CSV table of C-alpha atoms in Angstrom, one decimal:
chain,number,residue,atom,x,y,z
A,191,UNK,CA,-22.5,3.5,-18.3
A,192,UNK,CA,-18.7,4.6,-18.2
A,193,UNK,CA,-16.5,4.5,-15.3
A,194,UNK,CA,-13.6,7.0,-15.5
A,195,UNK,CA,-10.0,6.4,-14.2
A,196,UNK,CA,-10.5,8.4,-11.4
A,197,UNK,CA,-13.4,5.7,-10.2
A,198,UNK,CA,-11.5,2.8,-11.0
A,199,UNK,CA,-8.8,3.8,-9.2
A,200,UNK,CA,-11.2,4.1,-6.3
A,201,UNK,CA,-13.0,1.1,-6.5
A,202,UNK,CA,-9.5,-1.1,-6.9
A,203,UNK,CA,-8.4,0.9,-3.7
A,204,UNK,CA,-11.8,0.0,-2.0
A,205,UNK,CA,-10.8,-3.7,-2.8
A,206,UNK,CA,-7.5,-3.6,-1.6
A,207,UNK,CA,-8.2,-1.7,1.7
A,208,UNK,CA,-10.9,-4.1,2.8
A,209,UNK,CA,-8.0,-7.2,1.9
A,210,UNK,CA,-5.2,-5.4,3.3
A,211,UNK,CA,-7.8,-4.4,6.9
A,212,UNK,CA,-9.4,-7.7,6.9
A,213,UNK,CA,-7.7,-10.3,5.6
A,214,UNK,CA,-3.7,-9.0,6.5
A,215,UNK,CA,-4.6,-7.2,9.6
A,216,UNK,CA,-7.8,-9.3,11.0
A,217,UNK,CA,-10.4,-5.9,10.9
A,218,UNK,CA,-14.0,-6.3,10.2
A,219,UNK,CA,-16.3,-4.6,7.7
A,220,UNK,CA,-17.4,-2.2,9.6
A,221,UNK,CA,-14.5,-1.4,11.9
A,222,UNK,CA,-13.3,0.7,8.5
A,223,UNK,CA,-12.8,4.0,7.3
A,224,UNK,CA,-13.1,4.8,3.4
A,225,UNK,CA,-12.4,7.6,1.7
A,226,UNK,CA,-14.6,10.2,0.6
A,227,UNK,CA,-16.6,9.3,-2.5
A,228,UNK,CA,-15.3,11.3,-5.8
A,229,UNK,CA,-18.3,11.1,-8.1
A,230,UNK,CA,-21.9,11.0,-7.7
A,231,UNK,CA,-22.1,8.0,-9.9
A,232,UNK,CA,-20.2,5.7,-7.3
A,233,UNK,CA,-23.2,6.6,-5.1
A,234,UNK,CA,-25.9,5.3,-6.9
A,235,UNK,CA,-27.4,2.2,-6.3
A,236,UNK,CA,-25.3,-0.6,-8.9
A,237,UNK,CA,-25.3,-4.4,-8.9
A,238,UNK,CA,-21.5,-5.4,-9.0
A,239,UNK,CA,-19.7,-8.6,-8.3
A,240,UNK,CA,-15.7,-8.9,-6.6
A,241,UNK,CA,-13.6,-11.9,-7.8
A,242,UNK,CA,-10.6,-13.0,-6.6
A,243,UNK,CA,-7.6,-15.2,-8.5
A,244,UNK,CA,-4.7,-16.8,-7.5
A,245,UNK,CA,-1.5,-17.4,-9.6
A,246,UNK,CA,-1.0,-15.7,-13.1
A,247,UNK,CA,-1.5,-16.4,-16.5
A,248,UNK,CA,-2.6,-20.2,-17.4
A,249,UNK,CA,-1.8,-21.3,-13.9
A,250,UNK,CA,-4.4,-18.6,-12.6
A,251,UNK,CA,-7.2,-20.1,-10.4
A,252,UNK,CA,-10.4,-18.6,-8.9
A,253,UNK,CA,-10.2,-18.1,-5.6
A,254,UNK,CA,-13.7,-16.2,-4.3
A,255,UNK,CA,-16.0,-14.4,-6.4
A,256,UNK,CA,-19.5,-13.3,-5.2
A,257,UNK,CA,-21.8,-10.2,-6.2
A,258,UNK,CA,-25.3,-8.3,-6.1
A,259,UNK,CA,-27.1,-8.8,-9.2
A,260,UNK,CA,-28.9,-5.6,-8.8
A,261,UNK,CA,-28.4,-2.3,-7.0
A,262,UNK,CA,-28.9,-2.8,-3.3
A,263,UNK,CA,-26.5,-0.1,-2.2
A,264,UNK,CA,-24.8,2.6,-3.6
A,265,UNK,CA,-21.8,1.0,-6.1
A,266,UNK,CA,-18.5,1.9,-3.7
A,267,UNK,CA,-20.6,-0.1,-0.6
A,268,UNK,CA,-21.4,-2.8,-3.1
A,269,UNK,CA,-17.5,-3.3,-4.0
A,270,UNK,CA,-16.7,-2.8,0.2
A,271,UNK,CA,-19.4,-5.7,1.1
A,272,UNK,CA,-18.8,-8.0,-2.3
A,273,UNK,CA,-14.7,-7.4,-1.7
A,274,UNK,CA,-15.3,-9.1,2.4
A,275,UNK,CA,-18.0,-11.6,1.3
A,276,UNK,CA,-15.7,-13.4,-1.5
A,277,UNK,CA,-12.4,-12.9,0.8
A,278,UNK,CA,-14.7,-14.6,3.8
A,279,UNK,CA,-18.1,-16.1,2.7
A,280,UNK,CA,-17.6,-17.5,-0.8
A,281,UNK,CA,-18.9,-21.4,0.5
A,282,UNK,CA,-16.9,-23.1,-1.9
A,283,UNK,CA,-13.3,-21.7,-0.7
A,284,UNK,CA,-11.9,-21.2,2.8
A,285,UNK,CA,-11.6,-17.9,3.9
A,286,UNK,CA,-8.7,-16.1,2.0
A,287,UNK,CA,-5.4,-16.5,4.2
A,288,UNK,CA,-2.7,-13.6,5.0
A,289,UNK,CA,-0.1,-15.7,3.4
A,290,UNK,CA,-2.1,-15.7,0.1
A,291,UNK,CA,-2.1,-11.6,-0.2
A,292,UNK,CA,0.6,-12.0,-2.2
A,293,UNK,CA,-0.7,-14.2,-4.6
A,294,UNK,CA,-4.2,-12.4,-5.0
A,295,UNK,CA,-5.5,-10.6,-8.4
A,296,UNK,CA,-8.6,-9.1,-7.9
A,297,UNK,CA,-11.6,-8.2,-10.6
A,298,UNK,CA,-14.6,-5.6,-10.6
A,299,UNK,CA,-17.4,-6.5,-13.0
A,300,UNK,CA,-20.2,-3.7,-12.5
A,301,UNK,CA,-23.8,-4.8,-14.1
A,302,UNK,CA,-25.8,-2.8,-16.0
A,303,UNK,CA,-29.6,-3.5,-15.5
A,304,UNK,CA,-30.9,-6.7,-16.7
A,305,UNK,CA,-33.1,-6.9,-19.8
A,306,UNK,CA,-35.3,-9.4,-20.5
A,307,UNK,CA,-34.3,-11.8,-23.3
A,308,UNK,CA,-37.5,-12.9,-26.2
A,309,UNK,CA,-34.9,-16.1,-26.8
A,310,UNK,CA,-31.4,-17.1,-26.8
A,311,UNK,CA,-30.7,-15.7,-30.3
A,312,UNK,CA,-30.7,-12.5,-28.3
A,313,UNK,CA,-27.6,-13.6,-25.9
A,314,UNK,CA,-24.7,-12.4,-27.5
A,315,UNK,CA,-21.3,-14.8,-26.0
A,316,UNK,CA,-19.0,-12.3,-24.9
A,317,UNK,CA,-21.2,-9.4,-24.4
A,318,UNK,CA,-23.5,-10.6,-22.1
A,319,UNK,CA,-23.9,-12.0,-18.7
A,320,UNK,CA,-26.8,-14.1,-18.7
A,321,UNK,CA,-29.1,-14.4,-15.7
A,322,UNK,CA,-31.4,-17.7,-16.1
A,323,UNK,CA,-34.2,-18.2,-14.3
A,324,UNK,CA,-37.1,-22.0,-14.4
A,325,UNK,CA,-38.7,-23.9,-12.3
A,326,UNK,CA,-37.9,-21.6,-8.5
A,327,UNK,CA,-34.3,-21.8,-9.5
A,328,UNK,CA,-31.5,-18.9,-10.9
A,329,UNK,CA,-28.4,-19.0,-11.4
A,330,UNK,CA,-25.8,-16.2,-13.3
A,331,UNK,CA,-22.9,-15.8,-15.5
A,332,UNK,CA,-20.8,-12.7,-16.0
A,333,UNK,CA,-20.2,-12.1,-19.8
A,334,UNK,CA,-16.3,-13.2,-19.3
A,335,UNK,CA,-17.5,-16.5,-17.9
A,336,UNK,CA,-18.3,-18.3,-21.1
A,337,UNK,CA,-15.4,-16.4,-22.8
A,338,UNK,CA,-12.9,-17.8,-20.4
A,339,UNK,CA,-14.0,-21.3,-20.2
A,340,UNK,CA,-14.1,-21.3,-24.2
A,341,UNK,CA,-17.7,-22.5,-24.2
A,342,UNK,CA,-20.0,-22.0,-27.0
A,343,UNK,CA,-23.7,-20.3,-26.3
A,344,UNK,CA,-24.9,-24.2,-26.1
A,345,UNK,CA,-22.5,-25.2,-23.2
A,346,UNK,CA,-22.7,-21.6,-21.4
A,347,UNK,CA,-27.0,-22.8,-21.2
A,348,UNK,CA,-25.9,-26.2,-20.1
A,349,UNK,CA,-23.6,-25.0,-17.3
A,350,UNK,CA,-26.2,-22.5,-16.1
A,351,UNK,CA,-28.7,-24.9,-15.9
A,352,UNK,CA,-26.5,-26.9,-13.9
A,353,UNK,CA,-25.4,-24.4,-11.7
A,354,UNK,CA,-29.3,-23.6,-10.9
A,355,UNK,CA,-29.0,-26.9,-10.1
A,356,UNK,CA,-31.3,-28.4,-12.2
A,357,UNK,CA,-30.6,-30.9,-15.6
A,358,UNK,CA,-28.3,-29.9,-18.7
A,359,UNK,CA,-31.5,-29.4,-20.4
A,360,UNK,CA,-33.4,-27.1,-18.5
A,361,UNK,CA,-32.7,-24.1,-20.4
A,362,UNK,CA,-34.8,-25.6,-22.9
A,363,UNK,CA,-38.0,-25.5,-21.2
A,364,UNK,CA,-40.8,-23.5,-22.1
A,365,UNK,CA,-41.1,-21.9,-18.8
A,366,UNK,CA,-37.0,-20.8,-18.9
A,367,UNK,CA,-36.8,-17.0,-18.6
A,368,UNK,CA,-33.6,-15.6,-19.7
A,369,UNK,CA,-32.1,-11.8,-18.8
A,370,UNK,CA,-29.3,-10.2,-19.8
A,371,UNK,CA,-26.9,-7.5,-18.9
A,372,UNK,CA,-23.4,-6.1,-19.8
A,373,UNK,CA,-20.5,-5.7,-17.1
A,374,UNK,CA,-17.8,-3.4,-17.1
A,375,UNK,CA,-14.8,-5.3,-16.2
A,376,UNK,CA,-12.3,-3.4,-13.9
A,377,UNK,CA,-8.2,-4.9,-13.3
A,378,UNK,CA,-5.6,-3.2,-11.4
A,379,UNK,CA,-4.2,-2.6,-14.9
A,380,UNK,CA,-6.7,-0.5,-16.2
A,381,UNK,CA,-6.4,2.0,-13.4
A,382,UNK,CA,-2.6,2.6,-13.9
A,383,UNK,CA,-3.4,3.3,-17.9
């Protein structure tokens, strides 16, 4: 999968209309208007996830960050819904505040379909995001999470584990199932190339 300019420009515009309507001016979801879709692509069905930062550079924090692992609705829907669900319903942050507009870097990461994994010598650091799934419990990384938190393939397991919510360990049991997938990562910068 490639996304051209033309529909990253479009999906960053989708992200900013729904923070600039909802978040500066108090609109809901569905009270708003988008335009027209460009390519057929952005209308088929895509897992992506919307993250939000605030600062820059090493002072940078997350700030809201929640996605569809699979395609549920057509890829410009998925960025309008993920863009108000991790401005509004990400349950470890406060809604996102007017005067934090400003301060707000947002990120696309569209999935590619997930691929099972025969064992972790398959999972490529980097490359892939990693969906883990034992014992009733799942949890995700995108690829850039290990990346930016400069953890090896070892810790990235650990952490996932975790955040399942189950014991450092668990990605060693027998019954762990691990998928991959690869995410194409989109910033306001690589639309104005």
């Amino acid at each position: 999968m490639e996304i051209s300019k033309e529909e990253k420009a479009y999906l960053l515009n989708i992200v900013a209309l729904v923070l600039g309507q909802c978040v500066g001016m108090g609109k809901k979801l569905e009270e708003l208007s988008f335009p027209p879709v460009p390519t057929q692509q952005l209308a088929e069905k895509c897992g992506a996830f919307v993250t939000y930062h605030i600062g820059k550079g090493a002072d940078k924090e997350l700030r809201g960050c929640i996605g569809y692992m699979e395609g549920i609705y057509p890829l410009w829907e998925t960025v309008a819904r993920m863009a108000y669900a991790a401005a509004f319903h990400d349950a470890r942050f406060f809604p996102v505040g007017k005067k934090e507009l400003p301060e707000i870097s947002c990120e696309i990461t569209v999935l590619t379909p997930f691929e099972p994994c025969v064992g972790i010598d398959e999972i490529e650091i980097g490359r892939h995001g990693i969906l883990f799934e034992c014992s009733g419990s799942r949890a995700v990384f995108l690829p850039q999470v290990p990346v930016e938190q400069g953890w090896n393939k070892t810790q990235t397991l650990e952490f996932l584990a975790l955040k399942a919510g189950l014991p450092r360990n668990a990605w060693q049991n027998k019954n762990a199932k691990f998928y991959v997938f690869t995410g194409i990562v989109l910033e306001p910068e690589d639309a104005e190339e």
